[in-house]
PDB file of C-alpha atoms and ligand atoms in Angstrom:
ATOM      1  CA  MET A   1     137.959 188.285 241.383  1.00 63.00           C
ATOM      2  CA  GLU A   2     136.093 190.755 238.578  1.00 78.00           C
ATOM      3  CA  LEU A   3     138.143 189.019 236.116  1.00 86.00           C
ATOM      4  CA  LEU A   4     136.664 185.845 237.201  1.00 90.00           C
ATOM      5  CA  ILE A   5     133.221 186.801 236.696  1.00 89.00           C
ATOM      6  CA  VAL A   6     134.314 188.172 233.284  1.00 89.00           C
ATOM      7  CA  TYR A   7     135.390 184.931 232.092  1.00 92.00           C
ATOM      8  CA  MET A   8     132.133 183.174 233.605  1.00 94.00           C
ATOM      9  CA  ALA A   9     129.890 185.838 232.169  1.00 94.00           C
ATOM     10  CA  ALA A  10     131.190 185.129 228.856  1.00 95.00           C
ATOM     11  CA  LEU A  11     131.415 181.239 229.009  1.00 95.00           C
ATOM     12  CA  TYR A  12     128.008 181.237 230.513  1.00 96.00           C
ATOM     13  CA  GLY A  13     126.679 184.171 227.811  1.00 96.00           C
ATOM     14  CA  SER A  14     128.045 181.658 224.863  1.00 96.00           C
ATOM     15  CA  LEU A  15     125.309 178.677 226.477  1.00 95.00           C
ATOM     16  CA  LEU A  16     123.038 181.061 227.030  1.00 97.00           C
ATOM     17  CA  GLY A  17     122.980 182.783 223.365  1.00 97.00           C
ATOM     18  CA  SER A  18     122.544 178.948 222.288  1.00 94.00           C
ATOM     19  CA  PHE A  19     119.501 178.659 224.575  1.00 95.00           C
ATOM     20  CA  PHE A  20     118.393 181.629 223.131  1.00 97.00           C
ATOM     21  CA  ASN A  21     118.701 180.902 219.493  1.00 95.00           C
ATOM     22  CA  VAL A  22     116.146 177.904 220.214  1.00 94.00           C
ATOM     23  CA  VAL A  23     113.672 179.870 221.937  1.00 96.00           C
ATOM     24  CA  GLY A  24     113.709 182.576 218.982  1.00 96.00           C
ATOM     25  CA  LEU A  25     113.384 179.895 216.744  1.00 93.00           C
ATOM     26  CA  ARG A  26     110.954 177.964 218.042  1.00 94.00           C
ATOM     27  CA  VAL A  27     108.525 180.160 220.187  1.00 95.00           C
ATOM     28  CA  PRO A  28     106.899 182.095 217.032  1.00 94.00           C
ATOM     29  CA  LYS A  29     106.074 178.293 215.741  1.00 93.00           C
ATOM     30  CA  ASN A  30     104.510 177.763 219.066  1.00 92.00           C
ATOM     31  CA  GLU A  31     107.126 174.480 218.935  1.00 90.00           C
ATOM     32  CA  SER A  32     108.451 173.448 222.847  1.00 89.00           C
ATOM     33  CA  ILE A  33     111.143 174.762 223.899  1.00 87.00           C
ATOM     34  CA  VAL A  34     112.345 172.302 226.335  1.00 82.00           C
ATOM     35  CA  HIS A  35     111.041 168.864 225.313  1.00 79.00           C
ATOM     36  CA  THR A  36     112.388 168.055 222.135  1.00 79.00           C
ATOM     37  CA  GLY A  37     116.037 167.849 221.630  1.00 83.00           C
ATOM     38  CA  SER A  38     118.207 170.043 219.742  1.00 88.00           C
ATOM     39  CA  HIS A  39     117.912 168.893 215.841  1.00 89.00           C
ATOM     40  CA  CYS A  40     118.705 169.941 212.154  1.00 90.00           C
ATOM     41  CA  THR A  41     115.715 172.179 211.167  1.00 86.00           C
ATOM     42  CA  ALA A  42     116.528 170.693 207.413  1.00 90.00           C
ATOM     43  CA  CYS A  43     116.438 167.166 207.951  1.00 92.00           C
ATOM     44  CA  SER A  44     115.605 166.410 211.774  1.00 89.00           C
ATOM     45  CA  ARG A  45     118.674 164.526 212.805  1.00 91.00           C
ATOM     46  CA  ASN A  46     119.151 164.676 216.612  1.00 91.00           C
ATOM     47  CA  LEU A  47     122.572 166.517 217.378  1.00 91.00           C
ATOM     48  CA  ASN A  48     125.623 165.288 219.664  1.00 90.00           C
ATOM     49  CA  TRP A  49     126.727 166.867 222.270  1.00 90.00           C
ATOM     50  CA  TYR A  50     129.980 167.957 220.176  1.00 92.00           C
ATOM     51  CA  GLU A  51     127.533 169.415 217.569  1.00 91.00           C
ATOM     52  CA  LEU A  52     126.423 171.799 220.489  1.00 90.00           C
ATOM     53  CA  ILE A  53     129.529 173.611 221.480  1.00 92.00           C
ATOM     54  CA  PRO A  54     128.759 177.566 221.634  1.00 93.00           C
ATOM     55  CA  ILE A  55     130.406 179.056 217.972  1.00 92.00           C
ATOM     56  CA  PHE A  56     133.213 176.448 217.977  1.00 92.00           C
ATOM     57  CA  SER A  57     130.938 173.482 216.632  1.00 93.00           C
ATOM     58  CA  TRP A  58     129.463 176.204 213.695  1.00 94.00           C
ATOM     59  CA  LEU A  59     133.157 177.163 213.046  1.00 93.00           C
ATOM     60  CA  CYS A  60     134.005 173.193 212.829  1.00 93.00           C
ATOM     61  CA  GLN A  61     131.312 172.001 210.493  1.00 93.00           C
ATOM     62  CA  LYS A  62     132.134 174.770 208.410  1.00 93.00           C
ATOM     63  CA  GLY A  63     128.785 175.845 208.739  1.00 94.00           C
ATOM     64  CA  LYS A  64     127.229 172.822 207.504  1.00 95.00           C
ATOM     65  CA  CYS A  65     124.876 169.877 209.099  1.00 94.00           C
ATOM     66  CA  ARG A  66     127.236 167.056 209.492  1.00 92.00           C
ATOM     67  CA  GLY A  67     124.556 165.057 208.006  1.00 91.00           C
ATOM     68  CA  CYS A  68     122.734 166.431 205.134  1.00 94.00           C
ATOM     69  CA  GLN A  69     125.539 169.359 204.663  1.00 93.00           C
ATOM     70  CA  THR A  70     122.568 171.968 204.619  1.00 94.00           C
ATOM     71  CA  LYS A  71     124.054 175.534 205.645  1.00 93.00           C
ATOM     72  CA  ILE A  72     123.458 176.327 208.847  1.00 92.00           C
ATOM     73  CA  SER A  73     122.881 180.240 209.001  1.00 92.00           C
ATOM     74  CA  ALA A  74     125.307 182.105 210.613  1.00 94.00           C
ATOM     75  CA  LEU A  75     123.221 183.910 212.400  1.00 95.00           C
ATOM     76  CA  TYR A  76     123.196 181.028 215.391  1.00 94.00           C
ATOM     77  CA  PRO A  77     126.911 181.661 216.030  1.00 96.00           C
ATOM     78  CA  VAL A  78     127.170 185.836 215.861  1.00 97.00           C
ATOM     79  CA  ILE A  79     123.720 185.096 218.470  1.00 97.00           C
ATOM     80  CA  GLU A  80     126.201 183.103 220.421  1.00 97.00           C
ATOM     81  CA  LEU A  81     129.562 185.404 220.313  1.00 97.00           C
ATOM     82  CA  SER A  82     126.866 188.601 221.055  1.00 97.00           C
ATOM     83  CA  THR A  83     125.721 186.923 224.215  1.00 98.00           C
ATOM     84  CA  ALA A  84     129.140 185.950 225.396  1.00 97.00           C
ATOM     85  CA  PHE A  85     130.144 189.281 224.528  1.00 97.00           C
ATOM     86  CA  LEU A  86     127.844 191.670 226.164  1.00 97.00           C
ATOM     87  CA  PHE A  87     127.509 189.384 228.935  1.00 97.00           C
ATOM     88  CA  MET A  88     131.168 190.045 229.773  1.00 95.00           C
ATOM     89  CA  ILE A  89     130.990 193.739 229.104  1.00 94.00           C
ATOM     90  CA  SER A  90     128.097 193.828 231.556  1.00 95.00           C
ATOM     91  CA  PRO A  91     130.338 194.200 234.487  1.00 92.00           C
ATOM     92  CA  LEU A  92     132.787 196.095 232.894  1.00 91.00           C
ATOM     93  CA  VAL A  93     130.174 199.024 232.236  1.00 93.00           C
ATOM     94  CA  VAL A  94     127.579 199.132 235.354  1.00 93.00           C
ATOM     95  CA  GLY A  95     130.262 197.193 237.794  1.00 90.00           C
ATOM     96  CA  LEU A  96     129.426 195.066 239.937  1.00 90.00           C
ATOM     97  CA  SER A  97     126.474 196.141 241.123  1.00 92.00           C
ATOM     98  CA  LYS A  98     122.530 194.780 241.416  1.00 95.00           C
ATOM     99  CA  GLU A  99     122.266 196.338 238.128  1.00 96.00           C
ATOM    100  CA  LEU A 100     123.954 193.518 237.117  1.00 95.00           C
ATOM    101  CA  LEU A 101     120.797 191.500 237.157  1.00 96.00           C
ATOM    102  CA  VAL A 102     119.241 194.218 234.895  1.00 97.00           C
ATOM    103  CA  SER A 103     121.813 194.086 232.292  1.00 97.00           C
ATOM    104  CA  TRP A 104     121.635 190.098 231.584  1.00 97.00           C
ATOM    105  CA  CYS A 105     117.634 189.930 231.651  1.00 98.00           C
ATOM    106  CA  LEU A 106     117.723 193.322 229.114  1.00 98.00           C
ATOM    107  CA  ILE A 107     120.448 191.304 226.377  1.00 98.00           C
ATOM    108  CA  SER A 108     118.653 188.148 227.247  1.00 98.00           C
ATOM    109  CA  LEU A 109     115.608 189.868 225.826  1.00 98.00           C
ATOM    110  CA  LEU A 110     117.128 191.972 223.049  1.00 98.00           C
ATOM    111  CA  MET A 111     119.486 188.535 221.652  1.00 98.00           C
ATOM    112  CA  ILE A 112     115.893 186.525 221.465  1.00 98.00           C
ATOM    113  CA  VAL A 113     113.902 188.682 219.930  1.00 97.00           C
ATOM    114  CA  THR A 114     116.913 189.470 217.307  1.00 97.00           C
ATOM    115  CA  VAL A 115     116.712 185.757 216.116  1.00 97.00           C
ATOM    116  CA  SER A 116     113.287 186.231 215.969  1.00 96.00           C
ATOM    117  CA  ASP A 117     112.584 189.188 214.157  1.00 95.00           C
ATOM    118  CA  ILE A 118     115.606 188.557 211.348  1.00 93.00           C
ATOM    119  CA  LYS A 119     114.093 185.055 210.991  1.00 94.00           C
ATOM    120  CA  TYR A 120     110.374 185.505 210.757  1.00 94.00           C
ATOM    121  CA  MET A 121     109.421 189.439 210.942  1.00 93.00           C
ATOM    122  CA  ILE A 122     107.993 188.346 214.286  1.00 94.00           C
ATOM    123  CA  ILE A 123     108.642 189.715 217.976  1.00 96.00           C
ATOM    124  CA  PRO A 124     106.498 186.987 219.366  1.00 96.00           C
ATOM    125  CA  ASP A 125     104.229 188.234 222.400  1.00 96.00           C
ATOM    126  CA  LYS A 126     104.831 185.270 224.470  1.00 96.00           C
ATOM    127  CA  VAL A 127     108.327 186.201 224.501  1.00 97.00           C
ATOM    128  CA  LEU A 128     107.518 189.523 225.867  1.00 98.00           C
ATOM    129  CA  LEU A 129     105.190 189.099 228.186  1.00 97.00           C
ATOM    130  CA  PHE A 130     107.710 186.931 229.995  1.00 97.00           C
ATOM    131  CA  PHE A 131     110.100 189.815 230.052  1.00 98.00           C
ATOM    132  CA  MET A 132     107.667 192.262 230.976  1.00 98.00           C
ATOM    133  CA  PRO A 133     106.687 191.438 234.487  1.00 98.00           C
ATOM    134  CA  VAL A 134     110.410 190.466 235.031  1.00 98.00           C
ATOM    135  CA  PHE A 135     111.553 194.139 234.203  1.00 98.00           C
ATOM    136  CA  ILE A 136     108.816 195.591 236.423  1.00 98.00           C
ATOM    137  CA  ALA A 137     110.157 193.433 239.308  1.00 98.00           C
ATOM    138  CA  LEU A 138     113.560 194.367 238.921  1.00 98.00           C
ATOM    139  CA  ARG A 139     112.625 198.118 238.387  1.00 97.00           C
ATOM    140  CA  ILE A 140     111.186 197.697 241.935  1.00 97.00           C
ATOM    141  CA  PHE A 141     113.877 196.579 244.037  1.00 96.00           C
ATOM    142  CA  ILE A 142     116.561 198.217 241.374  1.00 96.00           C
ATOM    143  CA  PRO A 143     114.615 201.473 240.624  1.00 96.00           C
ATOM    144  CA  LEU A 144     115.588 204.384 238.318  1.00 96.00           C
ATOM    145  CA  ALA A 145     115.539 208.070 240.005  1.00 93.00           C
ATOM    146  CA  PRO A 146     112.795 209.635 239.681  1.00 95.00           C
ATOM    147  CA  TRP A 147     110.748 206.473 240.787  1.00 95.00           C
ATOM    148  CA  TRP A 148     108.146 206.856 237.901  1.00 97.00           C
ATOM    149  CA  ASP A 149     111.112 206.566 235.343  1.00 97.00           C
ATOM    150  CA  PRO A 150     110.189 203.068 234.159  1.00 98.00           C
ATOM    151  CA  ILE A 151     106.735 204.231 233.664  1.00 98.00           C
ATOM    152  CA  ALA A 152     107.633 206.910 231.463  1.00 98.00           C
ATOM    153  CA  GLY A 153     109.973 205.209 229.745  1.00 98.00           C
ATOM    154  CA  PHE A 154     107.097 202.517 228.777  1.00 98.00           C
ATOM    155  CA  ALA A 155     104.773 205.246 227.689  1.00 98.00           C
ATOM    156  CA  LEU A 156     107.095 207.290 225.709  1.00 98.00           C
ATOM    157  CA  GLY A 157     108.701 203.943 223.803  1.00 97.00           C
ATOM    158  CA  PHE A 158     104.858 202.917 223.117  1.00 97.00           C
ATOM    159  CA  GLY A 159     104.023 206.278 222.302  1.00 97.00           C
ATOM    160  CA  LEU A 160     106.535 207.446 220.036  1.00 95.00           C
ATOM    161  CA  LEU A 161     106.625 203.718 217.843  1.00 94.00           C
ATOM    162  CA  PHE A 162     102.673 203.772 217.671  1.00 94.00           C
ATOM    163  CA  PHE A 163     102.775 207.150 215.965  1.00 93.00           C
ATOM    164  CA  ILE A 164     105.015 205.987 213.861  1.00 90.00           C
ATOM    165  CA  ALA A 165     103.050 202.615 213.257  1.00 89.00           C
ATOM    166  CA  VAL A 166      99.913 205.381 212.472  1.00 91.00           C
ATOM    167  CA  ALA A 167     101.587 207.326 210.387  1.00 89.00           C
ATOM    168  CA  SER A 168     103.147 205.049 207.593  1.00 83.00           C
ATOM    169  CA  LYS A 169     100.062 203.221 207.985  1.00 81.00           C
ATOM    170  CA  GLY A 170     101.660 199.659 208.859  1.00 73.00           C
ATOM    171  CA  GLY A 171     105.183 200.448 207.794  1.00 74.00           C
ATOM    172  CA  MET A 172     105.952 199.904 211.590  1.00 82.00           C
ATOM    173  CA  GLY A 173     104.250 196.534 212.937  1.00 86.00           C
ATOM    174  CA  GLY A 174     102.847 196.334 216.584  1.00 91.00           C
ATOM    175  CA  GLY A 175     106.094 193.903 217.562  1.00 95.00           C
ATOM    176  CA  ASP A 176     108.198 196.692 217.871  1.00 95.00           C
ATOM    177  CA  VAL A 177     105.256 199.099 219.301  1.00 96.00           C
ATOM    178  CA  LYS A 178     105.507 196.942 222.269  1.00 97.00           C
ATOM    179  CA  LEU A 179     109.194 195.820 222.075  1.00 98.00           C
ATOM    180  CA  MET A 180     109.839 199.295 222.417  1.00 98.00           C
ATOM    181  CA  GLY A 181     107.431 199.873 226.177  1.00 98.00           C
ATOM    182  CA  VAL A 182     108.938 197.117 227.316  1.00 98.00           C
ATOM    183  CA  LEU A 183     112.710 198.508 227.153  1.00 98.00           C
ATOM    184  CA  GLY A 184     111.475 201.503 228.197  1.00 98.00           C
ATOM    185  CA  ILE A 185     110.496 200.136 231.589  1.00 98.00           C
ATOM    186  CA  VAL A 186     114.261 198.984 231.795  1.00 98.00           C
ATOM    187  CA  LEU A 187     115.833 202.154 230.173  1.00 98.00           C
ATOM    188  CA  GLY A 188     113.805 205.069 231.555  1.00 97.00           C
ATOM    189  CA  TRP A 189     112.039 208.138 229.559  1.00 97.00           C
ATOM    190  CA  LYS A 190     115.439 209.605 228.673  1.00 97.00           C
ATOM    191  CA  ALA A 191     117.585 206.805 227.467  1.00 97.00           C
ATOM    192  CA  THR A 192     114.380 205.567 225.936  1.00 98.00           C
ATOM    193  CA  LEU A 193     114.379 208.900 223.646  1.00 97.00           C
ATOM    194  CA  LEU A 194     117.987 208.371 222.826  1.00 97.00           C
ATOM    195  CA  ALA A 195     117.311 205.027 221.976  1.00 97.00           C
ATOM    196  CA  PHE A 196     114.449 206.052 219.783  1.00 97.00           C
ATOM    197  CA  ILE A 197     117.005 208.322 217.811  1.00 96.00           C
ATOM    198  CA  LEU A 198     119.708 205.867 217.275  1.00 96.00           C
ATOM    199  CA  ALA A 199     117.575 203.550 216.225  1.00 95.00           C
ATOM    200  CA  THR A 200     115.940 205.401 213.223  1.00 93.00           C
ATOM    201  CA  LEU A 201     119.265 206.321 212.517  1.00 95.00           C
ATOM    202  CA  PHE A 202     120.853 203.780 212.080  1.00 94.00           C
ATOM    203  CA  GLY A 203     117.541 202.323 210.048  1.00 90.00           C
ATOM    204  CA  ALA A 204     118.304 204.956 207.910  1.00 90.00           C
ATOM    205  CA  VAL A 205     122.140 204.798 207.408  1.00 93.00           C
ATOM    206  CA  LEU A 206     121.853 200.920 207.423  1.00 89.00           C
ATOM    207  CA  GLY A 207     119.094 201.015 205.293  1.00 85.00           C
ATOM    208  CA  THR A 208     120.471 203.397 202.739  1.00 87.00           C
ATOM    209  CA  ALA A 209     123.565 201.571 202.522  1.00 90.00           C
ATOM    210  CA  GLY A 210     122.080 197.993 201.829  1.00 86.00           C
ATOM    211  CA  LEU A 211     120.041 200.080 199.319  1.00 87.00           C
ATOM    212  CA  ALA A 212     123.157 201.709 197.542  1.00 89.00           C
ATOM    213  CA  LEU A 213     124.863 197.917 198.090  1.00 90.00           C
ATOM    214  CA  LYS A 214     121.922 196.317 196.271  1.00 85.00           C
ATOM    215  CA  LEU A 215     121.634 194.344 199.567  1.00 83.00           C
ATOM    216  CA  ILE A 216     118.100 194.979 199.850  1.00 81.00           C
ATOM    217  CA  LYS A 217     115.538 195.788 197.023  1.00 81.00           C
ATOM    218  CA  ARG A 218     113.400 199.074 197.327  1.00 78.00           C
ATOM    219  CA  GLY A 219     109.900 198.501 199.370  1.00 74.00           C
ATOM    220  CA  GLN A 220     111.331 195.028 200.651  1.00 74.00           C
ATOM    221  CA  PRO A 221     110.328 194.846 203.937  1.00 73.00           C
ATOM    222  CA  ILE A 222     113.138 195.091 206.408  1.00 77.00           C
ATOM    223  CA  PRO A 223     112.623 194.046 209.974  1.00 86.00           C
ATOM    224  CA  PHE A 224     113.188 196.968 212.344  1.00 90.00           C
ATOM    225  CA  GLY A 225     114.208 195.125 215.557  1.00 94.00           C
ATOM    226  CA  PRO A 226     117.316 194.615 215.488  1.00 94.00           C
ATOM    227  CA  TYR A 227     117.496 198.122 214.991  1.00 95.00           C
ATOM    228  CA  ILE A 228     116.059 199.482 218.018  1.00 97.00           C
ATOM    229  CA  VAL A 229     118.010 196.306 219.547  1.00 97.00           C
ATOM    230  CA  LEU A 230     121.596 197.910 218.662  1.00 97.00           C
ATOM    231  CA  ALA A 231     120.077 201.701 219.530  1.00 98.00           C
ATOM    232  CA  THR A 232     119.253 200.103 222.899  1.00 98.00           C
ATOM    233  CA  LEU A 233     122.271 198.419 224.031  1.00 98.00           C
ATOM    234  CA  VAL A 234     124.262 201.755 222.929  1.00 97.00           C
ATOM    235  CA  SER A 235     121.708 203.832 224.841  1.00 97.00           C
ATOM    236  CA  TYR A 236     121.493 201.484 227.908  1.00 97.00           C
ATOM    237  CA  PHE A 237     125.283 200.809 227.901  1.00 96.00           C
ATOM    238  CA  PHE A 238     126.621 204.505 227.041  1.00 95.00           C
ATOM    239  CA  PHE A 239     123.878 206.891 227.540  1.00 95.00           C
ATOM    240  CA  HIS A 240     125.880 208.872 229.774  1.00 91.00           C
ATOM    241  CA  GLU A 241     128.783 209.127 227.421  1.00 91.00           C
ATOM    242  CA  MET A 242     126.526 209.900 224.647  1.00 90.00           C
ATOM    243  CA  ILE A 243     125.369 212.648 226.242  1.00 91.00           C
ATOM    244  CA  ASP A 244     128.655 214.240 226.995  1.00 90.00           C
ATOM    245  CA  TRP A 245     130.410 214.103 224.168  1.00 90.00           C
ATOM    246  CA  TYR A 246     126.953 215.229 222.049  1.00 87.00           C
ATOM    247  CA  PHE A 247     127.064 218.269 224.251  1.00 87.00           C
ATOM    248  CA  HIS A 248     131.189 218.401 223.898  1.00 89.00           C
ATOM    249  CA  PHE A 249     130.836 217.977 219.997  1.00 84.00           C
ATOM    250  CA  MET A 250     128.040 221.424 220.087  1.00 82.00           C
ATOM    251  CA  ASN A 251     129.839 223.571 221.919  1.00 75.00           C
TER     252      ASN A 251
HETATM  253 ZN1   ZN B   1     121.161 167.897 208.593  1.00 82.41          ZN
END
């Protein structure tokens, strides 16, 4: 039974990942996510069903459009694969509980945000405004302990990044500030604090590595969203393990 759920989660995860690509690409451009069929963004050719199979279509076409041969970003299969993987590990980490619903919704928001932030350096308000009431409702029915923890998480997440945004004079985008607040509702204040610490750590380490390897230029703006996404996943799924490990390491 549990194995079946894991397989189904991977299958639906890859299909939803495909949809999250579309949402992340179209919402910032105010395009409809349902009324226009899938098409090549370079030549506008409509795609056939066999060009829409998550992960496999991209691999079979060697990352190129079958019509115009324009390269298709590796971001798309990466998002499909990541969503499939994360949907699959969710029941294994949080168990077959109501919290599974929270984890799948959280992953959905994180994947959409990753696409928008990498493509346009934007975290769309529309996406956050869709997920915020969903998370509030989920945390009313699947509460954290104490009950006010989601409120504290929101205030802490929003507050910490707001402080950095002001202190860095715009080095941090407003979208990141709002995103961290919304994520705080799911995480509660402790896991929000850990996510914040991890995000700045990932940003510093990967940013320095990127500079050293000349993948990014000094002063080039880098989206901070993907670091928040990575840090949130680690903090949400492995908060207790991280804390145990930290105190074990310190003693
Ligand atoms: Zn094309």
